[in-house]
Tab-separated table of C-alpha atoms in Angstrom:
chain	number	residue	atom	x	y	z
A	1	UNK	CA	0.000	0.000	0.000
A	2	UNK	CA	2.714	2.310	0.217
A	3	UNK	CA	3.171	5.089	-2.472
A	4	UNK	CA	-0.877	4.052	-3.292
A	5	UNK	CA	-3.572	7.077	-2.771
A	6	UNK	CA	-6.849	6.611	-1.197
A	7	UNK	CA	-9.787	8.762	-2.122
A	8	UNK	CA	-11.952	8.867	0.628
A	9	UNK	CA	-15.222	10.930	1.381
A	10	UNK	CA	-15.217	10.747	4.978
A	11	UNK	CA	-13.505	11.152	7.936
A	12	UNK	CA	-12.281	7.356	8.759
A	13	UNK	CA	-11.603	4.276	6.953
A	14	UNK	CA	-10.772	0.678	7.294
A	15	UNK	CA	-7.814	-0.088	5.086
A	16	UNK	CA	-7.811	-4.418	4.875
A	17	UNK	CA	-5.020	-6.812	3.683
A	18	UNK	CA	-2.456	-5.131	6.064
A	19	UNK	CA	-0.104	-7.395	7.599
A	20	UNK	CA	0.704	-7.925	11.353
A	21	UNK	CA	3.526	-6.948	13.217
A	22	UNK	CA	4.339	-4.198	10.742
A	23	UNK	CA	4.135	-0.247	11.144
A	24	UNK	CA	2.174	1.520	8.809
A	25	UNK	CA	2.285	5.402	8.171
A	26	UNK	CA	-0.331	7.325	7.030
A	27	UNK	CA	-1.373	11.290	6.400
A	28	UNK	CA	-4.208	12.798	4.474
A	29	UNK	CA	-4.919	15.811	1.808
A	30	UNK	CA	-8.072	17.636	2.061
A	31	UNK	CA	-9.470	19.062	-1.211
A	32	UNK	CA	-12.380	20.973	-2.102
A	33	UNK	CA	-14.295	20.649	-5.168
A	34	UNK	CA	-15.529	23.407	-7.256
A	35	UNK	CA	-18.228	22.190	-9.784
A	36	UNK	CA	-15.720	19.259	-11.833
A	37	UNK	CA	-12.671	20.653	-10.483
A	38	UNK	CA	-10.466	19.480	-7.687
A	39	UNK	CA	-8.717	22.219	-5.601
A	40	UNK	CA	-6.407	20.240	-2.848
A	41	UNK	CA	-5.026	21.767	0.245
A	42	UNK	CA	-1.407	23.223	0.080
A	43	UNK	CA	-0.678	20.982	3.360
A	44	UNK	CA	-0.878	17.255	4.491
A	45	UNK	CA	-1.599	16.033	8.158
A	46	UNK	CA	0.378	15.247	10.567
A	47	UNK	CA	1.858	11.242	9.825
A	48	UNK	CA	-0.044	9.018	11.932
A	49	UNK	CA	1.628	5.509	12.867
A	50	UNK	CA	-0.339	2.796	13.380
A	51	UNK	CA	1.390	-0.478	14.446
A	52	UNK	CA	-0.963	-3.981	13.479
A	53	UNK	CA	-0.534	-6.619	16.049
């Protein structure tokens, strides 16, 4: 999954197929739309680590 992009519509998400005793890092873009245009935030979030037992 790493390098891959995730569209996603609202404000969690289950990501499956991860494997245990690994670390996985994550951070998100917002983005707006305006009518069929997508205008993205300048910034990501803060990296979250998640660790799956």
């Amino acid at each position: 999954m790493y390098g891959d992009s995730l569209l996603v519509t609202k404000t969690s998400v289950t990501i499956k197929k991860l494997k245990s005793k690994k670390k996985y890092y994550f951070r998100v873009k917002a983005y707006k739309k305006y009518g069929s245009r997508k205008v993205l935030s300048k910034k990501w979030s803060n990296v979250k680590r998640v660790k799956i037992k």
